[in-house]
Amino acid sequence: MNKTTAIAVNEISKAYRIFRRDALPDTLIGMMTSIARSPIRNIRYLRSLSRNIADSNELTSDQFWALRDVSFDIPTGEVVGVIGRNGAGKSTLLKILSRITEPTSGEAVIRGRISSLLEVGTGFHPELTGRENVYMNGTILGMTKREIDKKFDQIVDFAGVDRFLDTPIKRYSSGMQVRLAFSVAAHLDPEILIIDEVLAVGDAEFQKRCIGKMQEVAGGGRTVLFVSHNMSAIGQLCTSGILLSEGRVTASGKLDDVVQSYMDDLFETESAVGDHSTRVSVQTSIDGDAHQRMWKYGTSLAVRVDVETVEPVAGPAVDVYFNSSAGRMIFAQSDRFVKSPGSDANRWSFEFQFQNNGFVADYMTIDIGFRYSSSTRYLGLWRGVRAVSLGEVPEGYSHGRECPIAVPCAVQLMESAA
Amino acid sequence: MNKLKILNIMSNPAEAVASEAASDGIAMQPYPVTRIRNTSGSAWTNWVELYRYRDLFQYLVRREIKVRYAQSAIGVGWAVLQPLFTMLVFTVIFGRLAKLSSDGAAYALFSFAGLVPWMFFSNAVTDGVNGLISGASMMSKVYFPRMLMPLSANAARMIDFVVASVVMSGLMLWYGVAPNWGLLALPWILAVMALCTSGVTLWLATFAIQFRDVKHALGFIVQILMYAAPVVYPASLVPDAYQRFYAINPMVGVIEGIRAGCLGTRAMPWDFLLIGTISAIALFGTGVTYFNSKQRVFADLA
């Protein structure tokens, strides 16, 4: 029986108190009494912070649930990506599983030695030498001195700092420090590993080695829980996923499905946007599948834009912008109706076809602009109406960079009168 | 309820229980099992786990010592200068000017014998409390037994204590004072000192995480406490009726015990030591309990 459960999470909830600011007094007397009373108020507040929320059954308005009844099982050897927007509860979940903080209610059972990397280089001290910091950091992460002795050469080798081992790390470049820190973390040998966005360290070359090391760890039969916003890193490492949204698990299972739900969740904006004078509806489909959100290498994306205006417009044009997750515009495409006198209409359809010939980005968002073909001023510009995830990075492209490659584009136009 | 399972569909609860039971068996159970739940302020200490992290304790102590004296010109010499200069000031003010009794010994020697354990206590408590506060960022990033932080800061001050003890021996040679058999009680005395120090540290550190006021008040508290121990004056100045009460402060037995053993200024204060031992154990026990009941919220507070 090798498919035992490594992590069983059962209805875990975590509540935090939100700092509530008292209304500021606006009179001098009010201010003075408030200052005089503040020690009592502060003591009450500080005490309430360290009291257990579960102790007091009443749920007051200044509490906030970071996690609510989260349950899932992770079989041994599974590499699971935890995804979700900012504030969805990912970090809280990891903190609970790595025992940094306790859940308010619920239980988790973990089978195996667990190590968590919520940050690299915890416990690093600038005055200590590289060697001392390796031991310091390693023991903090739960290794024994013996285990570190055994791996010491590998760690130093991987970080490439062997010449500076006995130099205080305050004399290291920041890149060297980070490399050493990651290297210690990468050589942890637990059965279960929890990783939070530590990939974003070092230069491109080192990042590639990091990903390689992670894949090695993931492939070694270890259970890994990996939190990242970087969809392509998740795509490379994970086989299944958990989607958190507002503290709850909203999807789990096969990675592709979870990523797709995430994309829907991330931009669940109405497909029809616009104002009183113009309405735009946007549909995307990938290789003919309207529910697909993974625009993989080699597949084609169709973007259909339906525009409806109150007043008939002569010669409308639509611009489609693709932006990287970092917010940078990657490419744009526009098309227009050539003004044909006498055929002013107020409903148009634009269909764009794009082929993914090698975009390297985790996901892209789509902006739609609508204007007269003779003008550059937009009648309407809608940002982030759709998003597509790009899946795995094809061979030969370095990670984290977008490479726009010629995009064959087929545009189909339809026009109808009011 | 809506328990979502990933890939591993074990919809039959009986099956799930069975597999759990199987893997809980000795042969099927190669991995340690960790249960994470709300412990609701449980004060239970996991001593086994503390022992497992002994290497970390060792490196924390090393780091503390090394960092403290890094880039300082005389390094560990500060462990000599600090009590030595304090002793000089005390000798001038309390010995010469105030003419405080020193039970017949040279006042310099008398006050130094008191300063060695006292400086350990005050520095260790200060370091322990501040160490926990400044290590708060570490606590929010990785799990390890939190108690190691204040305790390792305490332990790191032992090096200063040892250095100061060497200076003390030198002073005894200089003054031609020989220790007596009472010094054999030293292990007991040191144990009381260590328990008392870590007990007070754990109490104050736990307060300090919740109320940063402690950090500001700490220097002042330690200063005041010095006058509650026979550092600058002999215990014999305290009226007989209050002696037992006075000895509840474990440092009374510690300081007077060291003086009795090294300087022979008085008979070994067994009664002080006994009372002090009881209160040191109580301080340590309650300190550990209080620390443990609060440590689970440290990461949320810090």
XYZ file of C-alpha atoms in Angstrom:
720
model
C 0.000 0.000 0.000
C 2.112 2.862 -1.209
C -0.658 5.382 -1.771
C -1.187 6.316 1.831
C -2.303 9.748 2.792
C 0.548 12.099 3.574
C -1.536 15.080 4.559
C -5.129 14.840 5.700
C -6.775 18.179 6.358
C -10.121 18.061 8.016
C -12.310 21.150 8.187
C -9.593 23.539 9.175
C -10.625 27.109 9.889
C -8.563 30.047 10.952
C -9.874 33.340 12.188
C -7.837 36.467 12.635
C -8.737 39.648 14.403
C -8.632 42.758 12.326
C -7.161 45.821 13.890
C -10.014 48.162 14.512
C -9.252 51.813 14.809
C -11.304 53.720 17.290
C -12.856 56.901 16.110
C -10.554 59.816 16.757
C -11.877 62.348 19.238
C -12.280 65.793 17.778
C -12.305 67.936 20.886
C -9.464 68.768 23.233
C -11.352 67.336 26.227
C -12.217 64.268 24.227
C -8.621 63.866 23.199
C -7.381 64.187 26.768
C -9.844 61.673 28.177
C -9.024 59.355 25.325
C -5.303 59.616 26.106
C -5.999 58.995 29.777
C -8.086 55.964 28.982
C -5.784 54.598 26.323
C -3.672 52.343 28.587
C -6.781 50.468 29.711
C -8.029 50.238 26.157
C -4.628 49.070 24.933
C -4.361 46.392 27.583
C -7.815 45.130 26.707
C -6.914 45.083 23.041
C -3.532 43.421 23.488
C -5.026 40.794 25.763
C -7.751 40.045 23.291
C -5.108 39.390 20.649
C -3.489 36.606 22.585
C -6.757 35.043 23.698
C -7.867 32.126 21.704
C -10.660 32.945 19.304
C -12.056 29.456 19.666
C -12.362 30.033 23.419
C -14.895 32.758 22.964
C -17.724 31.308 20.997
C -19.179 34.577 19.848
C -17.907 35.797 16.537
C -17.503 39.530 16.579
C -17.375 41.850 13.644
C -13.641 42.427 13.910
C -12.867 38.817 13.116
C -12.027 37.625 9.725
C -11.881 34.050 8.486
C -8.686 33.445 6.565
C -9.672 29.807 6.118
C -13.086 28.273 6.419
C -13.714 24.528 6.668
C -10.876 23.547 4.413
C -10.622 19.805 3.828
C -8.521 17.753 1.467
C -6.319 14.691 1.387
C -2.978 14.482 -0.306
C -1.648 11.032 -1.098
C 2.016 10.299 -0.495
C 4.231 11.281 -3.394
C 1.796 13.765 -4.894
C 3.074 17.175 -5.993
C 0.271 19.599 -5.381
C 0.077 23.208 -6.428
C -1.913 25.517 -4.184
C -3.275 28.410 -6.174
C -5.592 31.290 -5.542
C -5.655 35.041 -5.613
C -3.905 37.203 -3.070
C -5.650 36.846 0.259
C -7.329 33.577 -0.638
C -5.731 31.906 2.366
C -2.817 30.111 0.719
C -0.173 31.388 3.085
C -2.369 30.799 6.100
C -2.877 27.211 5.019
C 0.849 26.694 4.656
C 1.524 28.328 8.002
C -0.907 25.996 9.682
C 0.519 22.921 7.990
C 4.038 23.925 8.901
C 2.932 24.509 12.509
C 3.842 28.171 12.599
C 0.359 29.066 13.658
C -2.494 26.998 14.991
C -5.869 26.584 13.354
C -8.871 28.023 15.156
C -10.697 24.756 14.619
C -10.288 21.572 12.665
C -7.466 19.104 12.464
C -4.699 18.105 10.116
C -2.761 14.883 10.274
C 0.643 14.748 8.669
C 2.475 11.501 8.081
C 6.171 11.973 7.713
C 8.832 14.507 8.475
C 7.743 17.875 7.222
C 9.853 20.848 6.237
C 8.548 24.152 5.086
C 10.212 26.807 3.029
C 8.147 29.907 3.447
C 11.290 31.956 3.078
C 14.851 31.072 2.293
C 17.644 31.931 4.660
C 15.705 31.997 7.923
C 18.169 32.518 10.733
C 20.941 33.750 8.476
C 23.077 36.212 10.315
C 25.349 38.625 8.455
C 28.149 38.300 11.017
C 28.387 34.528 10.686
C 30.452 32.823 8.023
C 28.929 30.885 5.173
C 29.739 27.628 6.903
C 28.164 28.699 10.181
C 25.067 29.959 8.430
C 24.612 26.668 6.622
C 24.538 24.874 9.959
C 22.384 27.555 11.583
C 19.820 27.584 8.796
C 19.886 23.817 8.400
C 19.168 23.132 12.045
C 16.382 25.714 12.056
C 14.811 23.878 9.158
C 14.885 20.740 11.238
C 18.056 18.962 10.140
C 20.475 17.536 12.632
C 24.144 18.404 12.613
C 24.952 14.923 11.308
C 22.644 15.293 8.336
C 24.200 18.623 7.452
C 27.713 17.208 7.759
C 26.773 14.595 5.194
C 25.320 17.067 2.718
C 27.649 19.952 3.351
C 29.734 19.544 0.211
C 26.667 19.192 -1.994
C 25.133 22.309 -0.483
C 28.253 24.375 -1.027
C 28.704 22.982 -4.502
C 25.177 23.809 -5.544
C 25.469 27.357 -4.235
C 28.909 27.813 -5.784
C 30.382 29.696 -2.840
C 33.130 27.278 -1.808
C 35.842 29.934 -1.928
C 34.020 32.143 0.568
C 32.972 29.557 3.118
C 34.814 31.178 5.979
C 33.897 34.731 5.102
C 31.063 36.404 7.018
C 28.095 36.493 4.692
C 27.731 40.235 5.089
C 30.614 40.366 2.617
C 28.713 38.174 0.148
C 26.796 39.674 -2.717
C 23.076 39.428 -2.205
C 22.925 36.888 -5.011
C 25.435 34.680 -3.245
C 23.490 34.879 -0.007
C 20.294 33.865 -1.724
C 22.013 31.028 -3.562
C 23.459 29.671 -0.356
C 20.105 29.967 1.378
C 18.253 28.200 -1.387
C 20.887 25.535 -1.531
C 20.450 24.652 2.135
C 16.713 24.483 1.634
C 17.023 22.387 -1.496
C 19.032 19.771 0.329
C 16.493 19.199 3.040
C 15.406 15.643 2.902
C 11.949 15.488 4.394
C 9.137 13.236 3.263
C 6.872 16.238 2.930
C 7.995 19.595 1.637
C 6.030 22.815 1.739
C 7.277 25.531 -0.588
C 6.054 29.097 -0.904
C 7.203 31.164 -3.870
C 10.883 30.729 -3.249
C 11.577 30.267 -6.902
C 11.974 33.941 -7.543
C 15.584 34.002 -6.459
C 18.843 34.524 -8.211
C 19.594 35.134 -11.847
C 18.009 33.302 -14.778
C 20.650 30.616 -14.795
C 20.247 29.898 -11.096
C 16.480 29.925 -11.395
C 16.719 27.212 -13.979
C 18.824 25.160 -11.607
C 16.259 25.814 -8.859
C 13.431 24.514 -11.025
C 15.543 21.515 -11.940
C 16.271 20.824 -8.287
C 12.607 21.168 -7.417
C 11.668 18.736 -10.149
C 14.230 16.342 -8.790
C 12.723 16.713 -5.317
C 9.221 16.308 -6.707
C 10.216 13.300 -8.740
C 11.853 11.599 -5.788
C 8.603 10.274 -4.399
C 8.252 13.102 -1.952
C 4.989 14.831 -1.167
C 5.232 18.478 -2.108
C 2.848 21.326 -1.479
C 3.767 24.243 -3.669
C 2.285 27.713 -3.519
C 2.953 30.137 -6.300
C 1.372 32.690 -8.537
C 3.650 31.528 -11.257
C 1.423 29.272 -13.335
C 4.201 28.002 -15.527
C 6.295 26.961 -12.528
C 3.254 25.213 -11.091
C 2.622 23.643 -14.474
C 6.144 22.296 -14.593
C 6.192 20.861 -11.101
C 2.728 19.839 -10.093
C 0.406 17.064 -11.100
C -2.612 18.153 -9.130
C -3.861 21.341 -7.616
C -5.999 22.927 -4.967
C -7.752 26.207 -5.633
C -8.487 28.417 -2.677
C -10.898 31.258 -2.922
C -11.843 33.444 0.023
C -10.634 30.854 2.470
C -12.447 27.900 0.971
C -11.408 25.133 -1.355
C -13.289 25.790 -4.575
C -11.608 23.240 -6.795
C -9.177 20.395 -6.447
C -7.942 17.538 -8.515
C -6.152 17.442 -11.848
C -3.941 20.481 -12.306
C -5.311 21.576 -15.670
C -8.872 21.643 -14.366
C -7.873 23.552 -11.268
C -5.872 26.086 -13.252
C -8.856 26.552 -15.498
C -11.132 27.241 -12.546
C -8.533 29.635 -11.259
C -8.586 31.515 -14.538
C -12.362 31.713 -14.362
C -12.111 32.827 -10.754
C -9.423 35.386 -11.497
C -11.430 37.101 -14.195
C -14.958 36.138 -13.481
C -15.957 39.513 -14.818
C -19.116 39.512 -16.795
C -18.429 38.623 -20.366
C -20.516 41.597 -21.354
C -19.052 44.919 -20.343
C -19.629 48.460 -21.353
C -21.699 51.481 -20.468
C -25.038 52.894 -21.485
C -23.975 53.699 -25.011
C -21.847 50.676 -25.876
C -22.007 47.032 -24.883
C -19.254 44.606 -25.638
C -19.394 40.889 -25.202
C -16.247 38.806 -25.497
C -15.960 35.084 -25.947
C -12.800 33.106 -26.158
C -12.290 29.555 -27.259
C -9.189 27.493 -27.636
C -9.177 25.013 -30.491
C -12.934 25.379 -30.582
C -13.466 24.698 -26.891
C -15.135 27.666 -25.211
C -14.409 26.398 -21.696
C -10.740 25.857 -22.216
C -8.498 28.430 -20.575
C -5.137 26.822 -21.210
C -3.732 28.311 -24.385
C -0.989 25.795 -24.879
C 1.862 25.922 -27.288
C 0.619 25.086 -30.762
C -3.055 25.657 -30.099
C -5.066 28.519 -31.445
C -7.141 31.007 -29.558
C -10.237 32.590 -31.005
C -11.439 35.862 -29.545
C -14.881 36.897 -30.612
C -15.929 40.430 -29.801
C -19.560 41.445 -30.214
C -20.221 45.136 -30.033
C -23.545 46.817 -29.775
C -24.028 50.553 -29.673
C -27.134 52.618 -29.101
C -26.374 54.987 -31.938
C -25.344 53.547 -35.278
C -21.641 53.961 -35.836
C -19.983 54.160 -39.180
C -16.719 52.266 -39.525
C -16.045 50.882 -36.047
C -12.753 49.294 -35.074
C -11.726 46.920 -32.310
C -8.274 46.551 -30.785
C -7.321 43.460 -28.847
C -4.423 43.754 -26.409
C -2.632 40.892 -24.733
C -0.926 41.712 -21.477
C 1.435 39.594 -19.449
C 0.685 38.780 -15.833
C 3.157 41.507 -14.971
C 0.882 43.977 -16.745
C 3.095 44.533 -19.762
C 1.524 44.634 -23.193
C 2.826 41.743 -25.248
C 1.057 42.294 -28.517
C -2.027 43.875 -29.989
C -4.164 43.328 -32.998
C -6.846 45.523 -34.428
C -9.404 45.327 -37.106
C -12.011 47.640 -38.489
C -14.926 47.898 -40.807
C -14.269 50.102 -43.720
C -16.833 52.762 -43.778
C -19.421 51.950 -46.363
C -21.784 54.895 -46.709
C -25.375 54.215 -45.989
C -24.839 50.988 -44.119
C -24.423 52.354 -40.605
C -25.160 49.577 -38.192
C -25.103 49.229 -34.446
C -24.103 45.592 -34.065
C -20.796 44.104 -35.134
C -18.914 40.936 -34.615
C -15.166 40.688 -34.782
C -13.419 37.364 -34.663
C -9.702 37.149 -34.144
C -7.594 34.016 -34.380
C -4.238 33.746 -32.657
C -1.792 30.940 -32.732
C 0.491 30.301 -29.766
C 3.863 29.908 -31.362
C 5.801 30.138 -28.172
C 4.717 32.670 -25.644
C 6.469 32.231 -22.397
C 4.372 33.701 -19.633
C 2.196 32.261 -16.939
C -1.010 33.868 -18.059
C -2.200 36.729 -20.193
C -5.089 39.070 -19.790
C -6.997 40.553 -22.670
C -8.070 44.174 -23.082
C -10.593 45.267 -25.680
C -10.733 48.728 -27.140
C -13.531 50.029 -29.317
C -13.261 53.140 -31.492
C -14.049 54.689 -34.826
C -11.689 53.358 -37.417
C -10.775 56.930 -38.339
C -9.893 57.903 -34.773
C -7.530 56.760 -32.048
C -9.826 57.872 -29.255
C -11.653 54.988 -27.671
C -15.385 54.973 -27.312
C -14.757 52.279 -24.796
C -11.730 50.455 -23.401
C -12.234 47.392 -21.228
C -9.355 45.912 -19.361
C -8.901 42.329 -18.268
C -12.111 41.082 -19.833
C -10.649 37.620 -20.339
C -7.600 35.712 -19.275
C -5.827 32.734 -20.675
C -3.176 30.635 -19.084
C -0.284 29.594 -21.219
C 0.645 26.298 -19.682
C 4.033 24.801 -20.023
C 7.010 26.572 -21.413
C 8.281 24.969 -24.599
C 11.853 23.761 -24.744
C 14.419 26.337 -25.594
C 12.904 29.335 -23.865
C 14.186 30.550 -20.583
C 11.751 30.840 -17.796
C 9.947 34.052 -16.947
C 10.396 35.896 -20.192
C 7.806 36.513 -22.848
C 8.897 35.926 -26.423
C 6.343 37.220 -28.870
C 6.597 35.222 -32.048
C 4.725 36.031 -35.210
C 1.056 35.498 -34.625
C -0.915 34.533 -37.669
C -4.184 36.264 -37.343
C -7.404 35.600 -39.142
C -10.152 38.104 -38.738
C -13.729 37.540 -39.612
C -16.176 40.365 -39.687
C -19.887 40.409 -39.436
C -22.148 43.359 -39.471
C -25.799 43.799 -38.894
C -28.109 46.740 -38.795
C -30.248 47.643 -35.861
C -18.923 17.288 5.006
C -17.705 18.293 1.578
C -14.362 16.711 1.964
C -12.515 17.012 -1.308
C -10.124 14.253 -2.075
C -7.397 14.505 -4.582
C -6.969 11.537 -6.854
C -7.188 9.226 -3.920
C -10.822 8.426 -3.702
C -11.587 6.684 -0.486
C -15.276 7.341 -0.299
C -15.968 4.497 2.051
C -15.234 5.747 5.563
C -14.699 2.212 6.868
C -12.004 1.722 4.273
C -10.360 4.977 5.221
C -10.296 3.969 8.864
C -8.940 0.559 7.990
C -6.089 1.956 5.945
C -5.271 4.401 8.690
C -5.232 1.616 11.235
C -2.987 -0.436 8.981
C -0.494 2.360 8.527
C -0.598 3.079 12.228
C 0.663 -0.421 12.884
C 4.295 -0.759 13.840
C 5.405 -2.485 10.652
C 3.512 -0.118 8.348
C 4.501 3.015 10.129
C 7.871 4.342 9.079
C 6.934 8.000 9.403
C 6.215 10.105 12.437
C 2.657 11.364 12.595
C 2.027 14.990 13.430
C -1.381 16.128 14.496
C -2.190 19.764 14.021
C -5.120 21.132 15.905
C -6.075 23.939 18.201
C -4.459 23.162 21.489
C -6.391 25.912 23.264
C -3.596 27.104 25.433
C -2.361 23.691 26.423
C 0.670 24.077 28.635
C 2.066 20.684 27.827
C 5.725 20.710 26.899
C 7.085 18.391 24.281
C 10.421 17.578 25.884
C 11.130 14.870 23.334
C 10.868 17.437 20.587
C 13.071 19.858 22.518
C 15.671 17.135 22.701
C 15.391 16.450 18.979
C 16.252 20.073 18.326
C 19.366 20.004 20.517
C 21.612 20.778 17.540
C 19.621 23.903 16.833
C 19.973 24.888 20.484
C 23.720 24.480 20.190
C 23.917 26.639 17.062
C 21.645 29.277 18.521
C 23.958 29.541 21.518
C 27.015 29.723 19.255
C 25.400 32.348 17.073
C 24.451 34.412 20.105
C 28.004 34.363 21.474
C 29.701 34.955 18.174
C 27.401 37.757 17.121
C 27.630 39.474 20.473
C 31.372 39.869 20.260
C 31.735 40.144 16.495
C 33.612 43.253 15.354
C 34.358 44.359 18.889
C 37.979 45.119 19.649
C 38.271 43.331 22.953
C 35.573 40.724 22.290
C 34.924 38.531 25.265
C 37.023 40.961 27.317
C 33.750 42.774 27.884
C 32.752 39.880 30.108
C 35.701 40.920 32.301
C 35.355 44.689 32.090
C 31.648 44.875 32.806
C 31.704 43.287 36.296
C 35.159 44.702 37.054
C 34.152 48.331 36.521
C 30.844 47.833 38.258
C 32.781 46.371 41.178
C 35.092 49.415 41.251
C 32.154 51.819 41.305
C 30.362 49.823 43.974
C 33.527 49.637 46.085
C 33.956 53.393 45.971
C 30.317 54.281 46.555
C 28.930 51.533 48.751
C 32.191 50.351 50.323
C 34.136 53.581 50.923
C 31.477 56.291 50.978
C 28.424 54.488 52.378
C 30.579 52.107 54.408
C 28.192 49.207 53.876
C 29.087 46.064 55.785
C 30.763 43.306 53.801
C 30.695 40.623 56.504
C 34.397 41.105 57.146
C 35.658 40.450 53.606
C 37.307 43.059 51.406
C 34.417 45.011 49.889
C 35.830 44.617 46.377
C 35.873 40.853 46.692
C 32.548 40.837 48.473
C 30.747 42.808 45.783
C 32.453 40.951 42.938
C 31.256 37.627 44.363
C 27.743 39.048 44.232
C 28.170 40.617 40.803
C 29.265 37.449 39.017
C 25.937 35.616 39.465
C 23.938 38.835 39.336
C 25.404 39.961 36.020
C 24.639 36.546 34.618
C 21.057 36.849 35.775
C 20.437 40.368 34.530
C 22.201 39.955 31.177
C 20.634 36.570 30.522
C 17.128 37.824 31.270
C 17.611 40.913 29.100
C 19.040 38.886 26.222
C 16.385 36.216 26.542
C 13.494 38.666 26.390
C 14.964 40.762 23.592
C 16.011 37.640 21.723
C 12.457 36.405 21.584
C 11.175 39.767 20.363
C 13.852 40.200 17.719
C 13.470 36.597 16.647
C 9.782 37.124 16.023
C 10.261 37.307 12.272
C 11.936 33.923 12.395
C 9.027 32.479 14.301
C 6.585 33.553 11.628
C 8.597 31.753 8.955
C 9.508 28.395 10.335
C 8.489 26.070 13.110
C 10.863 25.031 15.837
C 10.261 24.795 19.575
C 9.954 28.464 20.477
C 11.365 27.923 23.919
C 14.797 27.411 22.374
C 15.031 31.115 21.580
C 14.979 32.573 25.112
C 16.751 29.557 26.596
C 19.623 29.691 24.132
C 20.083 33.393 24.846
C 20.248 32.500 28.537
C 22.765 29.745 27.947
C 24.964 31.998 25.822
C 25.580 34.162 28.899
C 27.189 31.208 30.637
C 30.382 32.016 28.752
C 30.481 35.418 30.431
C 29.794 33.762 33.752
C 32.729 31.401 33.286
C 35.053 34.237 32.276
C 33.947 36.327 35.270
C 34.497 33.318 37.527
C 38.088 33.097 36.330
C 38.540 36.777 37.187
C 36.984 36.034 40.574
C 39.595 33.314 41.184
C 42.293 35.789 40.250
C 40.928 38.330 42.727
C 40.815 35.666 45.447
C 44.466 34.852 44.773
C 45.322 38.557 44.905
C 43.569 38.985 48.246
C 44.887 35.656 49.509
C 41.443 34.197 50.191
C 41.024 30.432 49.884
C 37.697 28.740 49.149
C 36.294 26.251 51.639
C 34.407 22.933 51.460
C 31.178 24.823 51.113
C 32.140 25.381 47.462
C 31.162 21.772 46.838
C 27.572 23.029 46.874
C 28.372 24.988 43.693
C 26.535 22.640 41.284
C 23.400 23.033 43.384
C 23.857 26.805 43.508
C 24.355 26.997 39.750
C 21.276 24.865 39.140
C 19.181 27.247 41.239
C 20.676 30.196 39.374
C 19.899 28.646 35.977
C 16.342 27.672 36.910
C 15.620 31.080 38.367
C 17.089 32.880 35.349
C 15.187 30.872 32.774
C 11.990 31.009 34.826
C 12.089 34.802 34.990
C 13.107 34.991 31.313
C 10.168 32.842 30.191
C 7.695 34.899 32.220
C 8.973 38.241 30.983
C 9.446 37.064 27.397
C 5.871 35.840 27.210
C 4.689 39.185 28.563
C 6.947 41.027 26.181
C 5.506 39.352 23.087
C 2.051 40.536 24.080
C 2.953 43.880 25.603
C 5.971 45.615 24.171
C 6.005 47.765 27.321
C 8.075 45.027 28.922
C 10.872 45.764 26.509
C 11.005 49.366 27.641
C 10.617 48.525 31.308
C 13.101 45.665 31.291
C 16.285 47.584 32.097
C 14.512 49.351 34.887
C 12.978 46.152 36.315
C 16.349 44.396 36.347
C 17.953 47.398 38.047
C 15.317 47.454 40.771
C 15.574 43.708 41.263
C 19.264 44.093 42.033
C 18.373 45.760 45.326
C 16.151 42.807 46.193
C 19.247 40.609 46.161
C 22.326 40.943 48.379
C 24.591 42.289 45.655
C 25.858 45.499 47.263
C 24.980 44.628 50.844
C 25.169 41.397 52.896
C 22.016 39.394 53.685
C 22.865 39.855 57.339
C 21.628 43.445 57.078
C 18.082 42.165 56.580
C 16.268 41.832 59.946
C 16.074 38.237 61.177
C 12.287 38.225 61.082
C 12.311 38.828 57.334
C 15.208 36.556 56.381
C 13.056 33.593 55.306
C 10.787 35.873 53.356
C 13.801 37.507 51.764
C 15.167 34.130 50.673
C 12.148 33.528 48.442
C 14.208 35.430 45.893
C 16.360 32.502 44.666
C 19.246 34.847 43.891
C 19.627 35.500 47.637
C 20.624 31.888 48.259
C 22.782 31.853 45.125
C 24.791 34.981 45.978
C 25.136 34.257 49.694
C 26.018 30.642 48.888
C 28.824 31.700 46.548
C 30.136 34.138 49.161
C 30.023 31.467 51.849
C 31.881 28.972 49.658
C 34.492 31.332 48.209
C 35.069 33.908 50.900
C 33.905 32.137 54.033
C 32.186 35.316 55.187
C 29.379 33.251 56.671
C 28.243 29.664 57.155
C 26.688 28.022 54.089
C 23.108 29.395 53.983
C 21.385 26.015 53.560
C 18.011 27.451 54.570
C 18.271 30.201 51.916
C 19.253 27.658 49.314
C 16.394 25.343 50.184
C 13.782 28.097 50.023
C 15.432 29.450 46.901
C 15.370 26.031 45.244
C 11.663 25.662 45.866
C 10.855 29.099 44.518
C 13.237 28.658 41.541
C 11.495 25.425 40.606
C 8.138 27.148 40.984
C 9.314 30.079 38.840
C 10.642 27.770 36.151
C 7.612 25.475 36.205
C 5.098 28.291 35.959
C 7.290 30.098 33.434
C 7.378 27.076 31.133
C 3.644 26.580 31.543
C 2.811 30.188 30.837
C 5.159 30.310 27.862
C 3.632 27.178 26.400
C 0.095 28.357 26.859
C 0.884 31.454 24.840
C 3.494 30.287 22.360
C 0.953 29.122 19.781
C -0.190 32.708 19.257
C 3.337 34.131 19.055
C 3.431 33.916 15.278
C 0.111 35.745 14.996
C 1.146 38.466 17.432
C 4.686 39.078 16.371
